[in-house]
Coordinates of C-alpha atoms and ligand atoms in Angstrom, one line a residue:
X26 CA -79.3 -76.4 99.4
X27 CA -82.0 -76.9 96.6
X28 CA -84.0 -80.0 96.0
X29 CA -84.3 -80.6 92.5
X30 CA -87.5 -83.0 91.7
X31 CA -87.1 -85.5 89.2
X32 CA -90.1 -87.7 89.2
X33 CA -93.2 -85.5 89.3
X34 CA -96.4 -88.1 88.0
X35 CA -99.3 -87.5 86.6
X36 CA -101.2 -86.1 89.2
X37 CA -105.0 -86.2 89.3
X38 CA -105.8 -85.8 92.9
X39 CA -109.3 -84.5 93.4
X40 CA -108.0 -81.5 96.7
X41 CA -105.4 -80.7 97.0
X42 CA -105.1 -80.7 93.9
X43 CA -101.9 -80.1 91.1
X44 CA -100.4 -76.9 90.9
X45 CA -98.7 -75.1 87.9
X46 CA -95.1 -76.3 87.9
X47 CA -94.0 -72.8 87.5
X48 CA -95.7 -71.4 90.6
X49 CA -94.0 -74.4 92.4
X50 CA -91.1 -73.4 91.1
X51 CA -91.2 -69.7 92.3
X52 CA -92.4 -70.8 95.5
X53 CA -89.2 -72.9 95.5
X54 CA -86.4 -69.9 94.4
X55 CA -88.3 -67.6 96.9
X56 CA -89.0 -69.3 100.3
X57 CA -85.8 -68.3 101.9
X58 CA -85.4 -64.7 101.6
X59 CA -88.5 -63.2 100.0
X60 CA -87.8 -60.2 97.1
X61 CA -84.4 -59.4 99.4
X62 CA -85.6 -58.7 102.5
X63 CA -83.7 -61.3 103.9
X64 CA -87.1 -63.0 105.1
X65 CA -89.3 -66.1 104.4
X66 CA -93.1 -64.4 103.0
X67 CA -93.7 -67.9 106.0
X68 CA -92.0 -65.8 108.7
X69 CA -93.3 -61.6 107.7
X70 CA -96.1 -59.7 109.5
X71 CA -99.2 -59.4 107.1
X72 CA -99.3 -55.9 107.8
X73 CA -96.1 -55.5 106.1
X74 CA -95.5 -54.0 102.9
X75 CA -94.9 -56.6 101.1
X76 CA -97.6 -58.8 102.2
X77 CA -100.1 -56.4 101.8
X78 CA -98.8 -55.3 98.2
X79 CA -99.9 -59.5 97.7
X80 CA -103.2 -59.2 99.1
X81 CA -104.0 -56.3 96.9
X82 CA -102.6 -57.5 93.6
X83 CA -104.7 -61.1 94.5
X84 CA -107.9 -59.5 95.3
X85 CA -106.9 -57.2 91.8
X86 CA -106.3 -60.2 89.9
X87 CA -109.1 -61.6 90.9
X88 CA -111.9 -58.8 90.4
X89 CA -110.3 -58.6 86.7
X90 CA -110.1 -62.4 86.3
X91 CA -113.9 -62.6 87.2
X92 CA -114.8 -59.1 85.2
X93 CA -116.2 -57.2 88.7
X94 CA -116.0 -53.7 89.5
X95 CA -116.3 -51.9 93.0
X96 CA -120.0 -53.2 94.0
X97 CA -118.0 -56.7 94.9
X98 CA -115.9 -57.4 97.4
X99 CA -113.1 -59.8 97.6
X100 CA -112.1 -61.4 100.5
X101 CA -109.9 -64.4 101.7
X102 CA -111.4 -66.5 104.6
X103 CA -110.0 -69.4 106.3
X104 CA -112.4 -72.5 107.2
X105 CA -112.7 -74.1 104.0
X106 CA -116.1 -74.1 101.5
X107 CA -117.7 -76.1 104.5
X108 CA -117.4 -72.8 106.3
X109 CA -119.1 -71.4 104.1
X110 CA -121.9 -73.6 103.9
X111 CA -123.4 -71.8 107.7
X112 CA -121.5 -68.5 107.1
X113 CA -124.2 -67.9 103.8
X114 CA -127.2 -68.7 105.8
X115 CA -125.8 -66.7 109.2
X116 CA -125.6 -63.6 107.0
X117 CA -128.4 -64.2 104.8
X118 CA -131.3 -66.3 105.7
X119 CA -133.3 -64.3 107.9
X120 CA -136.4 -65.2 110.4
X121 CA -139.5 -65.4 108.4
X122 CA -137.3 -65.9 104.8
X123 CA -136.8 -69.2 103.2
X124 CA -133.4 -70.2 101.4
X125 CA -133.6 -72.0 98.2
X126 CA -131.1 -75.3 97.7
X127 CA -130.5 -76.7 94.6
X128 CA -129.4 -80.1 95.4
X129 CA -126.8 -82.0 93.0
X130 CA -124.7 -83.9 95.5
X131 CA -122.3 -84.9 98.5
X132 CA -121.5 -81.1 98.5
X133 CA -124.9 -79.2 97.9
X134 CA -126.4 -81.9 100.4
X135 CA -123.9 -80.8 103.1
X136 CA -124.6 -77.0 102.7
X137 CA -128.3 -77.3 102.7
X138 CA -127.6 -79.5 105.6
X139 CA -126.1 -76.5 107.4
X140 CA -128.4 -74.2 106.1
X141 CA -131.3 -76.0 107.9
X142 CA -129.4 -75.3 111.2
X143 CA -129.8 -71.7 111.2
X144 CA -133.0 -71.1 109.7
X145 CA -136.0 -72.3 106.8
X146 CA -134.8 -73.9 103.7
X147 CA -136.4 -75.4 101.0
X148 CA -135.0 -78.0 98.4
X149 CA -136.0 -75.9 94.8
X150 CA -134.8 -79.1 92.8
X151 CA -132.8 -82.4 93.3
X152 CA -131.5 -84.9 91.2
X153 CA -130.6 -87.6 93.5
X154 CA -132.6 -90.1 92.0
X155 CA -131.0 -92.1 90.1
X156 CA -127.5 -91.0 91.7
X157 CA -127.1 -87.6 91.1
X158 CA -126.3 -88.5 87.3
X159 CA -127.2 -84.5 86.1
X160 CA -128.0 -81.0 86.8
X161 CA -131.5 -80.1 86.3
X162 CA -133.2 -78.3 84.0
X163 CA -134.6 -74.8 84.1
X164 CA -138.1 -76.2 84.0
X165 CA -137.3 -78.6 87.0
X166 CA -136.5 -75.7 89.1
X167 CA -139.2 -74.3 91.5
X168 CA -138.5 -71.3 93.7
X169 CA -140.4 -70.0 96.7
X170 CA -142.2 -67.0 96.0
X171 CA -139.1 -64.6 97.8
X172 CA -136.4 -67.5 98.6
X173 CA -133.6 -64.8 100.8
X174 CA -131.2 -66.7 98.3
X175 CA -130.9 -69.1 95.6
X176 CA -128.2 -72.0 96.0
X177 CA -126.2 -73.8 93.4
X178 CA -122.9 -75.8 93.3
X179 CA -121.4 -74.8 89.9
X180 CA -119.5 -78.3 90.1
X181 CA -120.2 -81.4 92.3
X182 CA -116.2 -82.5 92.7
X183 CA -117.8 -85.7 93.9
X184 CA -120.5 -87.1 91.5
X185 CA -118.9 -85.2 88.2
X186 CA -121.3 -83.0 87.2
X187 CA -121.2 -79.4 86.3
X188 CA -123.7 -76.5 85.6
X189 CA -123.5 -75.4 82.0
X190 CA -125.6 -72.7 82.6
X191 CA -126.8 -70.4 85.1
X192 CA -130.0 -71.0 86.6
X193 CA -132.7 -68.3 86.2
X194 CA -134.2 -66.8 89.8
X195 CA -135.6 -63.8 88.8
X196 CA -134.3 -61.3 91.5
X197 CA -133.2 -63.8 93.7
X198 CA -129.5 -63.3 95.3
X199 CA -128.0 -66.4 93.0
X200 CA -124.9 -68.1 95.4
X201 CA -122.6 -70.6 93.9
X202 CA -120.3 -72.8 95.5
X203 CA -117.3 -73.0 92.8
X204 CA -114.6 -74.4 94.5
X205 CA -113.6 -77.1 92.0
X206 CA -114.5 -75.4 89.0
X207 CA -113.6 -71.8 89.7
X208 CA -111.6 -69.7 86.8
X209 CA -111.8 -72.8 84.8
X210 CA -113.0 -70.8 82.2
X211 CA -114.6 -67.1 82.0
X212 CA -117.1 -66.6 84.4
X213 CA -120.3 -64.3 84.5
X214 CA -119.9 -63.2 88.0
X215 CA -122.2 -60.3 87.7
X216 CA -124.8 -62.8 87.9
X217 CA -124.1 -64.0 91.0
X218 CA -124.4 -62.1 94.5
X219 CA -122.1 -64.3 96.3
X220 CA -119.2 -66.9 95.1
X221 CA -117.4 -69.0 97.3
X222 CA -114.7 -71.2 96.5
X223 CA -111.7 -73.3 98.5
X224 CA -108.6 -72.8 96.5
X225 CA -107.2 -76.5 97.3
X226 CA -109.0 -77.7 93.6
X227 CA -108.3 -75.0 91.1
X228 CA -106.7 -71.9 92.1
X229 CA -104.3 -72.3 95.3
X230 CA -103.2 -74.5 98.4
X231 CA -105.2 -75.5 100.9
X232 CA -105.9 -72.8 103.5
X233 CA -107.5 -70.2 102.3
X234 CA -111.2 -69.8 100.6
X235 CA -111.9 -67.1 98.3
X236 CA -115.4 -65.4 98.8
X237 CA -116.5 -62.6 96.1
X238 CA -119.9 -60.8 97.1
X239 CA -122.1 -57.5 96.2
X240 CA -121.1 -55.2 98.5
X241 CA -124.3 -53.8 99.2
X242 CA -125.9 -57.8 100.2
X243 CA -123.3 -57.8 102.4
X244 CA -124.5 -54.8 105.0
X245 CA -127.8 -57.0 105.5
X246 CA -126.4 -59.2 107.5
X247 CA -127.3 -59.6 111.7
X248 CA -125.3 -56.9 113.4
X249 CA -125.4 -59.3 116.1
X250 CA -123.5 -62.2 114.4
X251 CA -119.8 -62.6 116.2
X252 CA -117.2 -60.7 114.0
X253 CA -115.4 -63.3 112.6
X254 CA -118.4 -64.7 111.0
X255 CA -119.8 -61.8 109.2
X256 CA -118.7 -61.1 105.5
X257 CA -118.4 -57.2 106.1
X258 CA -115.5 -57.8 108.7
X259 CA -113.6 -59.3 106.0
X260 CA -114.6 -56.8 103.5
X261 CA -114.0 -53.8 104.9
X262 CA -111.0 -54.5 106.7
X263 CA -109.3 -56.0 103.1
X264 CA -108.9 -59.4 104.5
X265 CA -106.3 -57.9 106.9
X266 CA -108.9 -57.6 110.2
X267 CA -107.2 -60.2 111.8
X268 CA -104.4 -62.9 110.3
X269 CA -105.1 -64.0 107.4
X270 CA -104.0 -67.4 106.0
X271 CA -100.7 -65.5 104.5
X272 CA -99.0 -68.4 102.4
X273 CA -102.5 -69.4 100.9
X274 CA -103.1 -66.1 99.3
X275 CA -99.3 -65.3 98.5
X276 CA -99.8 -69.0 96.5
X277 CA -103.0 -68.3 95.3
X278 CA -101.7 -64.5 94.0
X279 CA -98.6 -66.4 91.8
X280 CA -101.5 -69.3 90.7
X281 CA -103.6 -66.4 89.7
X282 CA -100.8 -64.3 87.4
X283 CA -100.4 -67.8 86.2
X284 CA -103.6 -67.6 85.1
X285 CA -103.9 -64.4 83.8
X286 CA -101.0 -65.0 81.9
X287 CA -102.8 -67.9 80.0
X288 CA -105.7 -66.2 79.7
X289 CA -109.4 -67.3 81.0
X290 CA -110.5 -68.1 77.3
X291 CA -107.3 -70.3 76.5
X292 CA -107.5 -72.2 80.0
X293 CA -111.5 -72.8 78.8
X294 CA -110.1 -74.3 75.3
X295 CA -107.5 -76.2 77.3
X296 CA -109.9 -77.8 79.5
X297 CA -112.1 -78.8 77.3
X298 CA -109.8 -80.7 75.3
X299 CA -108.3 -82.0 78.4
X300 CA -111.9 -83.5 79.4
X301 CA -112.9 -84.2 75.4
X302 CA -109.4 -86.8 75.6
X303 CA -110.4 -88.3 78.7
X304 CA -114.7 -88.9 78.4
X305 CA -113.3 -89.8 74.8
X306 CA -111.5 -92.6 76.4
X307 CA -114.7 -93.5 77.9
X308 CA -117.1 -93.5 75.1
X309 CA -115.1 -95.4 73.0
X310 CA -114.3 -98.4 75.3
X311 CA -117.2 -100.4 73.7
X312 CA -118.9 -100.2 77.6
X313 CA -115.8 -101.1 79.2
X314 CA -115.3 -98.1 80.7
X315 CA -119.2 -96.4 81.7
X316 CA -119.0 -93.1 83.1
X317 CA -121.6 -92.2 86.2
X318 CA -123.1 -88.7 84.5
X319 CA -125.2 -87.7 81.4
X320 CA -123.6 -86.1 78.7
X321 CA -124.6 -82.4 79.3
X322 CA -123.8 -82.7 82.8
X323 CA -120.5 -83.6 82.7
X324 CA -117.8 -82.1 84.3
X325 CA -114.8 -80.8 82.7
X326 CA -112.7 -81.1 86.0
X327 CA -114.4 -84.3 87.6
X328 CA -114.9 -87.3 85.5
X329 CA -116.3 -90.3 87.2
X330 CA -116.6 -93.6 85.6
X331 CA -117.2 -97.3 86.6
X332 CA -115.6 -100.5 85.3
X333 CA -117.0 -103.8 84.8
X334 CA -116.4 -105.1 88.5
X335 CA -115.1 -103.4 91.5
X336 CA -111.8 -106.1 91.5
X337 CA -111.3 -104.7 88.3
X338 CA -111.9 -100.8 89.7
X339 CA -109.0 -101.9 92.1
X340 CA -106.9 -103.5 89.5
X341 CA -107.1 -100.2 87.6
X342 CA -106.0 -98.1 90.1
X343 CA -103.1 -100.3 91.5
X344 CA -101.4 -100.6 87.8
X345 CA -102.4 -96.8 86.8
X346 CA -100.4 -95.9 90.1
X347 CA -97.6 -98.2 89.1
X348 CA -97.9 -96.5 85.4
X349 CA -97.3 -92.8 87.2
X350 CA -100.9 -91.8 87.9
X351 CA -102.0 -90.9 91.1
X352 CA -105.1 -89.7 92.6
X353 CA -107.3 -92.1 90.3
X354 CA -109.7 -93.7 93.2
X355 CA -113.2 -92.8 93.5
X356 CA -114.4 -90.9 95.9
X357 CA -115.3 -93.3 99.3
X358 CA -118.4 -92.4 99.0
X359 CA -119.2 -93.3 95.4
X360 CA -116.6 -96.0 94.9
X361 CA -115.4 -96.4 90.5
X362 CA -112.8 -94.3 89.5
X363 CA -112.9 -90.0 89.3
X364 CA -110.0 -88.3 87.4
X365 CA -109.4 -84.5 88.3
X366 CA -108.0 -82.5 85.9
X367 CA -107.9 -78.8 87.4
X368 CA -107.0 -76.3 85.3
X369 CA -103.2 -76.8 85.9
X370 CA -103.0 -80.3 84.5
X371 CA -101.5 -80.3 81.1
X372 CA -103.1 -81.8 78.2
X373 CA -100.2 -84.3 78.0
X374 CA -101.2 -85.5 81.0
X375 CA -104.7 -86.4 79.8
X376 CA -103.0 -87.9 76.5
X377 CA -101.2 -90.5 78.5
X378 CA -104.1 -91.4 81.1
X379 CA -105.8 -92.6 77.5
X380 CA -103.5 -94.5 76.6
X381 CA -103.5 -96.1 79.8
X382 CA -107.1 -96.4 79.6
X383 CA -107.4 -97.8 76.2
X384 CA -104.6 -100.2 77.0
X385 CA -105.8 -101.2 80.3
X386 CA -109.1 -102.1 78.5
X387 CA -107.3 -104.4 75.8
X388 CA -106.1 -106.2 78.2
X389 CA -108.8 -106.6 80.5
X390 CA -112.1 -106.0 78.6
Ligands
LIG417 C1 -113.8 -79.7 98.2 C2 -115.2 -79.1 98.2 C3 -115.8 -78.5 99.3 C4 -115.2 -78.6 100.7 O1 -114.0 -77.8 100.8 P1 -113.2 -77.7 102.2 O2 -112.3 -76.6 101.8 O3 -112.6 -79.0 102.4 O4 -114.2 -77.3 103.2 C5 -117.0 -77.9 99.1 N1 -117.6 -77.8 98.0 C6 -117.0 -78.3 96.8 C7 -117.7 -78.2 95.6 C8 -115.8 -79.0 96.9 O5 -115.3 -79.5 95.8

């Protein structure tokens, strides 16, 4: 028996996050018996054929998707980002180096946090004053002299802001955490030694975290370390050393021919006018609505924004939920309202969020 799903909403949960309704969809016709072998993908070895034809067209997909050759590796982890804020610095930060943190929010705060647990870090810029209302500037950046590694998060999912530019470190290893703004848009990946990025925002289910390194960096790492922490287990062994998270990364494979089928530079195009409908809303409420972040640090996936009272931040979020929005609430920490609008929200969905917006305002400002 099928269930056939008649009331989807507007969903603009901030991870998990939407998926494409297509992918959904496949997921759907082929849960029962997967390509005819009479099996769920849920209920097949991962060192069966077809499994590992998935891993290799995802880790395929995604070396094309991000324009990287052989010196990378791909791999699928489990743990979540926040793994990966002490697996960098396990396999990285060495005695006697320092690690450089660029600190932009709830999420950089939390990996430098980790960091500092396994060895010297140094905070290279911050822009908490004022509430983490930016990125900084080039000129606001100072490095140590040989920082082990540079790092950056690309997008903080929490605050609203995104990087709209790389950072330069000179030779520096540059790490970004990308987890909720990864294949948004072409990315120059070549620039970075290490990527990490939970697939729960942008690209997959939550489960599985995608990791893309230099090969070489990787070899650096403590031979000591315990196996399931260091990158190169996962790296030479394909992702297939021990169980991987299997219906992730068969998820994340369909999400990524999704994407590939769109194309990197039309996704780019459709988020930005996804983002240019919805800060649009904001900037022409006449201060009704006044988001959190400066203009050339806004996010194209997060937008945060306050209203003129926090009984009225409530209001807004009851009637939007009644209207067929979900997901709308600010993060705890931060309070206001944050709309996500990953790269599988369709514009449509922004229109009608405006309109909500703009009428909510009328009748409240
Ligand atoms: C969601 C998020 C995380 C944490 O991801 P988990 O998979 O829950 O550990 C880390 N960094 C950023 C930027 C995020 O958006």
């Amino acid at each position: 028996m099928s269930v056939s799903v008649t009331t989807r909403v507007h969903n603009f949960n901030a991870g998990p996050a939407i998926l494409p309704k297509p992918v959904l969809e496949q997921v759907q016709a082929e849960l029962l018996d997967y390509k005819g072998t009479g099996i769920s993908i849920l209920e097949a070895s991962h060192r069966s054929k077809e499994y590992e034809h998935i891993n290799a067209e995802a880790q395929a997909r995604l070396k094309g998707l991000l324009g990287l050759g052989d010196e990378y590796s791909v791999m699928f982890l489990g743990g979540g980002a926040s793994q990966q804020f002490a697996m960098v610095p396990m396999n990285f930060l060495q005695p006697g180096r320092t690690a450089d943190y660029v600190v932009t929010g709830t999420w950089t705060e939390k990996a430098l946090e980790e960091a500092s647990k396994i060895g010297q870090t140094r905070v290279a810029a911050s822009t908490k004053e004022g509430g983490y209302r930016r990125v900084p500037r080039q000129e606001e950046i100072s490095l140590s002299p040989e920082p082990a590694y540079v790092h950056i998060c690309s997008n903080e999912t929490v605050v609203g802001t995104q990087w709209h530019y790389w950072p330069e470190v000179g030779d520096a290893p540059l790490v970004a955490d990308m987890s909720s703004d990864f294949l948004s848009g072409p990315v120059d990946a070549q620039r970075l030694a290490l990527i990490y990025a939970g697939a729960q925002k942008n690209v997959g289910p939550a489960g599985v975290t995608v990791v893309a390194a230099r090969t070489d960096w990787l070899e650096e790492a403590p031979k000591n370390l315990p196996t399931m922490l260091r990158y190169a287990t996962f790296a030479k062994n394909k992702s297939l050393y021990n169980t991987p998270p299997v219906f992730g990364v068969y998820v994340l494979n369909l999400v990524l021919g999704w994407i590939q089928d769109l194309g990197l530079d039309a996704l780019r195009a459709r988020n930005e006018k996804k983002a240019g409908i919805v800060y649009g809303a904001i900037d022409n409420s006449e201060g009704f609505y006044q988001g959190h972040v400066e203009k050339d640090s806004r996010s194209l996936m997060n937008a945060t924004f306050r209203l003129p009272s926090e009984v009225l931040e409530k209001e807004f979020v009851r009637e939007s939920l009644s209207e067929g929005f979900v997901g709308l609430a600010g993060h705890r920490s931060v309070g206001g309202i944050r709309v996500s609008m990953y790269n599988a929200m369709e514009v449509e969905g922004c229109e009608a969020l405006a309109a909500f917006m703009q009428e909510f305002a009328r009748r409240h400002g």
